[in-house]
Coordinates of C-alpha atoms and ligand atoms in Angstrom, one line a residue:
M1 CA -43.5 18.6 8.9
T2 CA -46.9 18.3 10.9
D3 CA -46.3 15.2 13.5
L4 CA -48.0 12.7 10.6
T5 CA -49.2 10.5 13.7
K6 CA -51.3 12.6 15.0
L7 CA -53.4 12.7 11.8
G8 CA -56.2 10.0 11.3
V9 CA -57.5 7.8 7.9
A10 CA -58.8 10.4 6.3
A11 CA -55.8 13.3 6.9
L12 CA -53.6 10.5 5.9
R13 CA -55.3 9.6 2.8
S14 CA -55.6 13.0 1.4
G15 CA -52.2 14.3 2.7
V16 CA -50.5 11.1 0.6
A17 CA -53.3 12.2 -2.5
S18 CA -52.5 15.8 -2.5
G19 CA -48.5 14.6 -2.3
E20 CA -48.1 17.0 0.7
F21 CA -46.2 13.6 2.4
T22 CA -45.8 10.2 1.3
A23 CA -46.7 6.9 2.1
V24 CA -43.8 5.6 3.2
E25 CA -42.6 8.9 5.5
V26 CA -46.3 7.9 7.2
A27 CA -45.8 3.9 7.7
E28 CA -42.0 5.5 9.3
A29 CA -43.5 7.9 11.6
F30 CA -46.1 5.3 12.8
N31 CA -43.3 2.0 12.8
A32 CA -41.0 4.6 14.3
S33 CA -44.1 5.2 17.4
V34 CA -45.3 1.1 17.7
A35 CA -41.2 0.6 18.4
A36 CA -41.1 2.7 21.0
A37 CA -43.7 1.8 23.1
K38 CA -43.1 -1.8 24.2
A39 CA -44.3 -0.5 27.3
L40 CA -47.8 -1.3 26.5
N41 CA -47.6 -4.5 24.7
A42 CA -50.0 -3.5 22.1
F43 CA -48.6 -5.4 20.0
I44 CA -47.6 -9.2 19.6
V45 CA -45.6 -9.2 15.7
E46 CA -44.9 -6.2 14.6
T47 CA -44.5 -5.7 10.6
P48 CA -43.4 -2.2 9.8
E49 CA -41.4 -4.2 6.3
K50 CA -45.2 -4.6 5.6
A51 CA -45.7 -1.7 5.7
V52 CA -43.4 0.4 3.9
E53 CA -44.3 -2.4 1.3
A54 CA -47.8 -1.8 1.1
A55 CA -46.4 2.4 1.0
K56 CA -44.1 1.3 -1.7
V57 CA -47.2 0.6 -3.8
V58 CA -49.0 3.4 -2.7
D59 CA -46.7 6.0 -3.5
A60 CA -45.5 4.4 -6.9
D61 CA -49.2 4.1 -8.2
R62 CA -49.6 7.9 -7.5
A63 CA -46.8 8.5 -9.4
A64 CA -47.8 6.6 -12.1
G65 CA -51.1 8.2 -12.3
K66 CA -53.4 5.1 -11.4
P67 CA -56.4 5.6 -8.9
L68 CA -55.9 5.5 -4.8
G69 CA -58.4 3.0 -2.8
K70 CA -60.3 4.6 0.2
M71 CA -57.5 3.8 2.7
A72 CA -54.2 4.3 -0.2
G73 CA -51.7 5.3 2.4
V74 CA -53.1 4.6 5.9
P75 CA -51.1 1.9 7.7
I76 CA -53.1 0.0 10.9
G77 CA -53.3 -2.6 13.6
M78 CA -54.5 -6.2 12.9
K79 CA -56.4 -7.8 15.7
D80 CA -54.6 -10.4 15.9
L81 CA -57.7 -12.6 15.3
F82 CA -57.6 -11.9 11.2
A83 CA -55.3 -14.5 9.5
T84 CA -52.5 -13.1 8.2
E85 CA -50.8 -15.1 5.5
G86 CA -47.0 -16.0 6.0
V87 CA -47.5 -13.8 9.7
Q88 CA -48.2 -15.6 12.9
T89 CA -51.8 -15.7 14.1
T90 CA -52.8 -16.6 17.8
A91 CA -55.6 -15.5 18.9
A92 CA -53.4 -14.6 22.0
S93 CA -53.0 -18.1 22.6
H94 CA -50.6 -20.7 23.4
I95 CA -52.3 -23.0 21.4
L96 CA -51.6 -21.2 18.1
E97 CA -48.4 -19.7 19.0
G98 CA -46.4 -19.9 16.0
F99 CA -49.3 -20.9 13.4
V100 CA -48.4 -19.2 10.0
P101 CA -51.7 -18.8 7.6
T102 CA -50.7 -20.2 4.5
Y103 CA -54.0 -17.6 3.8
E104 CA -55.5 -14.3 3.8
S105 CA -59.0 -13.3 6.0
T106 CA -60.9 -11.6 3.6
V107 CA -61.8 -8.5 5.5
S108 CA -58.2 -8.2 6.1
A109 CA -57.5 -8.0 2.3
N110 CA -60.1 -6.0 1.4
L111 CA -57.7 -3.0 4.0
W112 CA -54.6 -4.1 1.6
K113 CA -56.5 -4.1 -1.7
A114 CA -58.3 -0.7 -0.2
G115 CA -54.2 0.8 0.0
A116 CA -54.1 0.1 3.7
G117 CA -50.4 -1.2 4.6
M118 CA -50.6 -3.8 8.1
L119 CA -48.1 -2.1 11.0
G120 CA -48.8 -5.2 12.9
K121 CA -51.0 -8.1 15.2
L122 CA -52.8 -6.4 17.9
N123 CA -52.9 -8.0 21.1
L124 CA -56.7 -9.5 22.8
D125 CA -57.7 -11.4 24.5
Q126 CA -57.0 -15.2 24.8
F127 CA -59.9 -16.2 21.5
A128 CA -61.4 -12.9 22.2
M129 CA -62.6 -13.7 25.4
G130 CA -62.6 -11.2 28.3
S131 CA -63.5 -7.2 28.3
S132 CA -59.8 -6.5 30.1
N133 CA -57.0 -7.7 28.0
E134 CA -56.1 -9.4 30.6
T135 CA -56.8 -13.1 29.4
S136 CA -53.8 -12.4 26.4
Y137 CA -51.0 -15.9 26.2
F138 CA -49.0 -12.8 26.1
G139 CA -49.2 -10.6 28.5
N140 CA -52.3 -7.7 29.1
V141 CA -52.0 -4.9 27.4
I142 CA -51.6 -1.4 29.6
S143 CA -54.2 1.6 28.7
P144 CA -52.1 4.9 27.7
W145 CA -54.6 6.6 30.0
R146 CA -53.8 6.8 33.6
R147 CA -56.1 8.4 36.7
N148 CA -55.6 11.9 37.5
D149 CA -55.0 10.8 41.4
G150 CA -51.5 10.6 40.8
S151 CA -51.8 7.3 41.4
N152 CA -50.1 5.6 38.7
A153 CA -52.0 2.5 38.5
A154 CA -51.7 0.7 35.1
L155 CA -55.5 0.1 34.0
A156 CA -57.3 -2.0 31.7
P157 CA -57.1 -1.1 27.6
G158 CA -60.5 -3.0 27.6
G159 CA -61.3 -5.8 25.7
S160 CA -61.2 -8.2 24.3
S161 CA -60.0 -5.5 21.3
G162 CA -57.8 -4.3 24.1
G163 CA -54.6 -4.1 21.8
S164 CA -56.6 -2.5 19.0
S165 CA -57.9 0.7 21.6
A166 CA -54.4 0.9 23.6
A167 CA -52.3 1.5 20.0
I168 CA -55.1 4.3 18.5
A169 CA -55.3 5.9 22.4
A170 CA -51.5 5.9 21.9
R171 CA -51.2 7.0 18.0
L172 CA -49.1 4.1 17.0
C173 CA -51.7 3.8 14.2
P174 CA -54.5 5.4 13.1
A175 CA -57.2 3.0 12.9
A176 CA -57.1 -0.7 13.3
T177 CA -59.4 -4.0 12.5
G178 CA -61.7 -5.1 15.8
T179 CA -63.7 -7.5 16.9
D180 CA -67.1 -7.6 18.4
T181 CA -68.9 -10.5 19.9
G182 CA -70.7 -9.3 23.3
G183 CA -68.8 -6.1 23.1
S184 CA -65.0 -6.0 22.1
I185 CA -65.4 -2.9 19.9
R186 CA -67.4 -0.6 21.8
Q187 CA -66.4 -1.5 25.7
P188 CA -62.2 -0.8 24.5
A189 CA -63.4 1.7 22.7
A190 CA -64.8 3.3 25.4
F191 CA -62.5 3.2 27.1
V192 CA -59.8 4.9 25.7
G193 CA -61.4 8.2 23.8
I194 CA -62.2 6.8 20.6
S195 CA -64.7 5.4 18.0
G196 CA -66.0 1.6 16.9
I197 CA -68.7 0.6 15.2
K198 CA -69.9 -3.5 15.4
P199 CA -71.7 -3.1 11.9
T200 CA -74.7 -5.2 11.5
Y201 CA -74.1 -9.1 11.5
G202 CA -73.1 -10.3 8.2
R203 CA -71.8 -7.1 6.7
C204 CA -68.0 -8.0 6.8
S205 CA -67.2 -11.7 6.0
R206 CA -66.0 -14.0 8.9
W207 CA -63.7 -15.8 6.6
G208 CA -60.1 -16.1 8.4
I209 CA -61.2 -14.7 11.3
V210 CA -60.3 -17.0 14.3
A211 CA -63.8 -17.9 15.2
F212 CA -65.1 -17.7 18.9
A213 CA -68.8 -18.0 18.9
S214 CA -70.0 -18.0 15.3
S215 CA -73.9 -16.1 15.3
L216 CA -71.9 -13.3 17.3
D217 CA -68.8 -12.9 15.9
Q218 CA -68.6 -9.2 13.3
A219 CA -65.4 -7.2 12.9
G220 CA -65.2 -3.6 12.4
P221 CA -63.8 -1.1 12.1
M222 CA -61.8 1.3 15.6
A223 CA -60.0 4.9 15.2
R224 CA -60.3 7.8 16.1
D225 CA -63.4 9.4 15.0
V226 CA -66.6 8.9 13.5
R227 CA -65.6 9.5 9.7
D228 CA -62.6 7.4 10.0
C229 CA -64.6 4.7 11.1
A230 CA -67.0 5.3 8.1
I231 CA -64.4 5.2 5.7
M232 CA -62.5 2.1 6.8
L233 CA -65.8 0.3 7.3
E234 CA -66.8 0.9 3.5
A235 CA -63.4 -1.0 3.1
M236 CA -63.8 -3.7 5.4
A237 CA -67.5 -4.7 4.3
G238 CA -69.2 -6.3 1.2
F239 CA -70.5 -9.9 0.3
D240 CA -68.4 -13.0 0.8
P241 CA -69.3 -16.6 -1.1
K242 CA -66.8 -17.9 1.3
D243 CA -68.9 -16.6 4.8
S244 CA -72.7 -18.4 4.2
T245 CA -73.4 -15.8 6.9
S246 CA -72.4 -12.8 4.5
L247 CA -75.0 -10.5 3.6
D248 CA -75.8 -10.4 -0.1
L249 CA -75.8 -6.2 -0.2
P250 CA -73.5 -3.1 -1.6
V251 CA -71.9 -1.3 0.3
P252 CA -73.1 1.9 1.0
E253 CA -71.7 4.6 1.1
W254 CA -71.6 6.0 4.1
E255 CA -68.0 8.4 4.1
A256 CA -70.5 10.2 1.6
G257 CA -73.0 9.5 3.4
L258 CA -72.7 11.6 6.7
N259 CA -74.7 14.3 7.7
S260 CA -75.3 14.7 11.5
D261 CA -78.6 16.8 10.9
L262 CA -80.8 14.2 13.3
R263 CA -84.0 16.4 12.2
G264 CA -87.0 13.6 11.8
K265 CA -84.9 10.7 13.9
K266 CA -86.5 9.2 16.9
V267 CA -84.0 8.1 19.6
G268 CA -84.6 5.9 21.8
I269 CA -83.9 5.9 25.8
P270 CA -84.4 2.6 27.2
K271 CA -85.8 3.3 30.7
E272 CA -84.5 -0.8 32.0
Y273 CA -80.5 0.7 31.1
R274 CA -80.9 3.1 33.9
L275 CA -79.7 -0.1 36.6
D276 CA -80.1 1.1 40.0
G277 CA -76.8 2.1 41.0
I278 CA -75.9 3.7 38.0
D279 CA -72.5 5.4 37.8
E280 CA -73.5 8.9 38.5
D281 CA -71.0 10.2 36.1
I282 CA -72.3 7.6 33.7
A283 CA -75.5 9.2 34.0
K284 CA -74.4 12.0 33.5
M285 CA -73.2 11.6 30.5
W286 CA -76.3 9.7 29.1
D287 CA -78.0 12.8 29.8
N288 CA -75.1 15.2 27.6
G289 CA -75.6 12.6 25.1
I290 CA -79.6 13.3 25.0
A291 CA -79.1 17.2 24.7
W292 CA -76.6 16.9 22.3
L293 CA -79.1 14.9 20.1
K294 CA -81.8 17.1 20.7
D295 CA -79.5 20.0 19.5
A296 CA -79.1 18.4 16.6
G297 CA -82.9 17.9 15.7
A298 CA -84.0 14.6 17.3
E299 CA -87.2 14.1 18.7
I300 CA -86.1 12.1 22.5
V301 CA -88.9 9.4 23.1
E302 CA -88.5 7.1 26.5
I303 CA -88.5 2.8 25.5
S304 CA -89.3 -0.4 26.9
L305 CA -86.3 -3.4 26.5
P306 CA -87.8 -5.3 28.7
H307 CA -85.9 -8.8 28.9
T308 CA -82.6 -6.2 29.2
K309 CA -81.8 -8.1 32.2
Y310 CA -81.9 -11.5 30.2
A311 CA -79.9 -11.0 28.0
L312 CA -76.4 -10.9 29.8
P313 CA -77.2 -14.6 30.9
A314 CA -78.0 -15.5 27.8
Y315 CA -74.9 -14.7 26.4
Y316 CA -72.6 -16.3 28.6
I317 CA -74.5 -19.2 27.7
I318 CA -74.8 -19.0 24.4
A319 CA -71.2 -17.4 23.2
P320 CA -69.6 -20.1 25.4
A321 CA -71.7 -23.2 23.7
E322 CA -70.3 -22.0 20.3
A323 CA -67.1 -21.5 21.5
S324 CA -67.0 -25.0 22.7
S325 CA -68.2 -26.3 19.4
N326 CA -65.8 -23.6 17.6
L327 CA -62.3 -24.8 20.0
A328 CA -62.8 -28.4 19.3
R329 CA -61.0 -27.9 16.5
Y330 CA -57.5 -27.4 18.0
D331 CA -56.5 -30.8 18.6
G332 CA -52.8 -31.1 18.7
V333 CA -52.9 -32.4 15.0
R334 CA -53.6 -29.5 12.3
Y335 CA -52.4 -26.1 14.3
G336 CA -50.0 -24.6 16.6
L337 CA -49.3 -26.6 19.8
R338 CA -49.2 -30.2 20.2
D339 CA -48.1 -31.8 23.7
L340 CA -47.2 -35.8 22.8
P341 CA -46.1 -36.8 26.7
D342 CA -44.0 -39.8 26.3
G343 CA -46.0 -42.9 25.0
A344 CA -49.4 -41.5 25.0
G345 CA -51.9 -42.2 22.7
L346 CA -54.0 -39.7 20.9
Q347 CA -56.6 -39.0 23.3
D348 CA -53.7 -38.1 26.3
M349 CA -52.4 -36.4 23.1
Y350 CA -55.5 -34.3 22.6
A351 CA -55.6 -34.0 26.4
A352 CA -52.1 -32.3 27.0
T353 CA -52.2 -30.2 24.1
R354 CA -56.1 -28.5 25.6
A355 CA -55.0 -28.1 29.1
A356 CA -51.2 -27.0 28.0
G357 CA -52.6 -24.6 24.8
F358 CA -55.9 -22.6 26.7
G359 CA -55.6 -20.6 29.2
A360 CA -58.4 -20.4 32.3
E361 CA -61.1 -18.4 31.0
V362 CA -61.2 -20.0 27.6
R363 CA -61.2 -23.6 29.5
R364 CA -64.0 -22.1 31.6
R365 CA -65.9 -21.1 28.5
I366 CA -65.3 -24.3 26.8
M367 CA -66.5 -26.0 30.2
I368 CA -69.6 -24.4 30.3
G369 CA -70.0 -24.6 26.7
T370 CA -70.2 -27.9 27.4
Y371 CA -72.3 -28.3 29.9
V372 CA -75.3 -26.7 28.8
L373 CA -74.5 -28.5 25.2
S374 CA -74.4 -31.7 26.8
A375 CA -77.7 -34.1 26.5
G376 CA -78.8 -33.6 30.2
F377 CA -78.6 -29.8 30.5
Y378 CA -79.3 -28.7 26.6
D379 CA -83.3 -27.5 26.8
A380 CA -83.0 -26.0 30.4
Y381 CA -79.6 -23.8 29.2
Y382 CA -79.2 -23.8 25.9
T383 CA -82.7 -24.0 24.6
Q384 CA -83.9 -21.3 27.1
A385 CA -80.8 -19.1 25.8
Q386 CA -81.6 -19.0 22.5
K387 CA -85.7 -18.5 23.5
V388 CA -84.4 -15.5 25.6
R389 CA -82.3 -14.4 22.2
A390 CA -85.5 -13.9 19.9
L391 CA -87.6 -12.1 22.8
I392 CA -84.6 -9.4 23.2
A393 CA -84.7 -9.4 19.3
R394 CA -88.4 -8.8 19.7
D395 CA -88.0 -6.0 22.2
F396 CA -85.9 -4.1 20.2
E397 CA -88.5 -4.8 16.9
N398 CA -91.0 -3.2 19.1
A399 CA -88.9 -0.3 19.8
W400 CA -88.2 0.4 16.6
K401 CA -92.3 1.4 16.1
Q402 CA -91.2 4.2 18.4
C403 CA -88.2 5.4 17.2
D404 CA -85.3 4.8 14.7
L405 CA -81.8 5.4 17.1
I406 CA -81.5 4.0 20.8
L407 CA -79.0 6.0 22.9
A408 CA -77.2 4.2 25.6
P409 CA -73.8 4.4 27.9
T410 CA -71.2 1.5 26.3
A411 CA -70.1 0.9 29.6
P412 CA -71.4 0.8 33.4
S413 CA -67.7 2.0 33.9
A414 CA -64.8 3.9 33.0
A415 CA -61.4 1.7 32.7
F416 CA -61.0 -0.3 35.7
G417 CA -57.6 -1.4 37.1
L418 CA -55.6 -4.2 35.7
G419 CA -56.3 -7.3 38.1
E420 CA -59.3 -5.5 39.8
K421 CA -61.9 -8.0 38.2
T422 CA -59.5 -11.1 37.7
S423 CA -60.2 -12.6 40.6
D424 CA -64.5 -12.6 40.2
P425 CA -65.6 -13.8 36.4
L426 CA -68.7 -12.7 37.0
S427 CA -67.6 -8.9 37.6
M428 CA -66.0 -9.1 34.6
Y429 CA -68.9 -10.2 32.3
L430 CA -70.5 -7.3 34.0
N431 CA -69.1 -4.9 32.7
D432 CA -70.7 -6.4 29.0
V433 CA -74.2 -5.4 30.4
F434 CA -75.4 -2.8 28.0
A435 CA -73.3 -4.1 24.9
V436 CA -74.9 -7.6 24.7
P437 CA -78.1 -7.2 24.0
A438 CA -77.4 -5.5 20.3
S439 CA -74.7 -8.4 19.3
L440 CA -77.7 -11.0 20.6
A441 CA -80.1 -9.0 18.0
G442 CA -77.2 -8.8 15.7
L443 CA -78.2 -4.7 15.2
P444 CA -75.1 -2.3 14.7
A445 CA -74.1 -0.1 17.6
M446 CA -71.5 2.0 18.3
S447 CA -69.6 4.0 20.6
V448 CA -68.2 7.3 20.9
P449 CA -66.6 9.5 23.7
G450 CA -68.9 11.0 25.8
G451 CA -66.4 12.9 27.9
L452 CA -64.6 12.9 31.0
D453 CA -65.5 11.2 34.0
K454 CA -64.3 12.5 37.7
Q455 CA -60.6 10.5 37.4
G456 CA -60.3 11.7 34.0
L457 CA -60.9 8.4 32.4
P458 CA -63.3 8.6 28.9
L459 CA -66.8 7.1 28.8
G460 CA -67.9 6.3 26.1
L461 CA -71.6 6.5 24.1
Q462 CA -73.3 3.3 22.3
I463 CA -75.6 4.1 19.6
V464 CA -77.8 1.5 18.3
G465 CA -80.0 1.6 14.9
K466 CA -81.7 -0.7 13.2
A467 CA -80.8 -3.7 11.0
L468 CA -77.9 -2.6 8.1
D469 CA -78.6 1.2 9.3
E470 CA -74.9 1.8 9.8
Q471 CA -75.5 5.3 8.7
G472 CA -78.2 6.2 11.2
V473 CA -76.0 4.9 13.5
L474 CA -72.9 6.7 11.8
N475 CA -75.1 10.1 11.8
A476 CA -75.9 9.9 14.9
G477 CA -72.4 9.0 16.4
L478 CA -71.0 12.3 14.4
A479 CA -73.8 14.5 15.9
I480 CA -72.3 13.7 19.5
E481 CA -68.8 13.9 18.1
E482 CA -69.8 17.8 16.9
R483 CA -70.9 18.7 20.0
A484 CA -68.7 16.5 22.8
G485 CA -65.5 18.4 21.8
F486 CA -64.1 15.2 22.9
T487 CA -59.9 16.0 22.8
A488 CA -58.8 14.4 25.4
E489 CA -55.7 12.4 25.4
A490 CA -53.4 9.8 27.1
E491 CA -50.8 12.1 28.6
K492 CA -47.6 10.3 27.4
W493 CA -46.0 8.1 30.1
W494 CA -45.0 4.9 27.7
Ligands
LIG1 N1 -66.5 -9.3 26.8 C1 -67.0 -10.5 25.8 C2 -66.7 -11.7 26.5 O1 -65.8 -11.9 27.3 C3 -67.5 -10.0 24.7 C4 -65.8 -10.2 23.9 C5 -66.1 -10.2 22.5 O2 -66.9 -9.2 22.0 N2 -65.2 -10.8 21.4 O3 -67.1 -12.7 25.9

């Protein structure tokens, strides 16, 4: 029989539906590859029994001639930021270690309803704060990729959805959930040569997702190709009255709408993204992307997003501000860890629990966030950042007068080595430079593989679309995918 772990969402679903193989066989194949890949540290908790249990239901439904869901028979990885009933949910933090939710997040519930099964909870940057997965309390994920210089240096899988990206690239799961606050679906997808889409803010419910920065957080799928992302996004998205920012709109049939003919579409190339000293492999890949979209029929226009250079500083004020407020709930009373020194009072317990429970990056963000929200500095930082955010959204509004989509690199570099950026938080933050503008504006944005650099590492191309135009983004992604011919895979060493 074919190696089932080589198949993606669409192929697995159709193979199960046609009876070529059973959902239980699929679940067992992926369970085995998860069990054999401990060296990658991609999972915080493995749930092989859950994958098999869901598969049995699908096989029984098929035998009974019942209709099958969009993800029927497809086992997936769940980023450990989504609350899963009865399964530990930690956000990769010590403070939530041992927290077992009594409820299920809306997005994961939607996926189970669609017939998906859970292979386990995937590692991530702590509270989704990071770009390399190195802030996890449970140790960093190691990318399955290696440079071609024979050095065997361990590389970052990107972040914060680094467990998701590594697990898909290593074929431990055909697809996984991600969340993206300032690039956490797109940048890790780019680093390992897979696809991922952050939909329009509000498409996927935030209910039951551990909050980082609520006005930015958005869930989305990560998978091997564009079609698989479209299928999974359909299963994840939808109105949810439990999330007040959820969009009350029907979920489009993105998979059925896939069409890589881009005639009549205008694609904008933002000149401000051509940073001085841009990596030459990145610049080359971007040029290739432009040529591929032209070949697909699109007209290419140069555009300007004049406030781009303020996006990163604004993001690193707004996101920590919201985080400091969201993370105030971890006090040792209601969830997870409690550190109650002998003879201590309530305040001491709060302080001891939070000092022991949060990692360095999370503490840094809480401190930045409380500082920018404090009475004396609120206007100078937070109000100013909100104004910049409005200007960035306006830049995109103006751009849409000239084009329908925007093409840019996903990240300014290929995957970097573990430890290379940890001593300098600013250099880590700079890696998000191309990702955060679309987040601040709430726009759909996708990363698809664009090629390999000189070191033999994957690079990602980013497509940004108008609000609610996930279809346009997916279609441009498909046009690139068909022309890039990206088939490279990490050589198995784990
Ligand atoms: N790397 C960014 C940060 O550290 C984005 C994280 C994310 O999107 N969750 O905040």
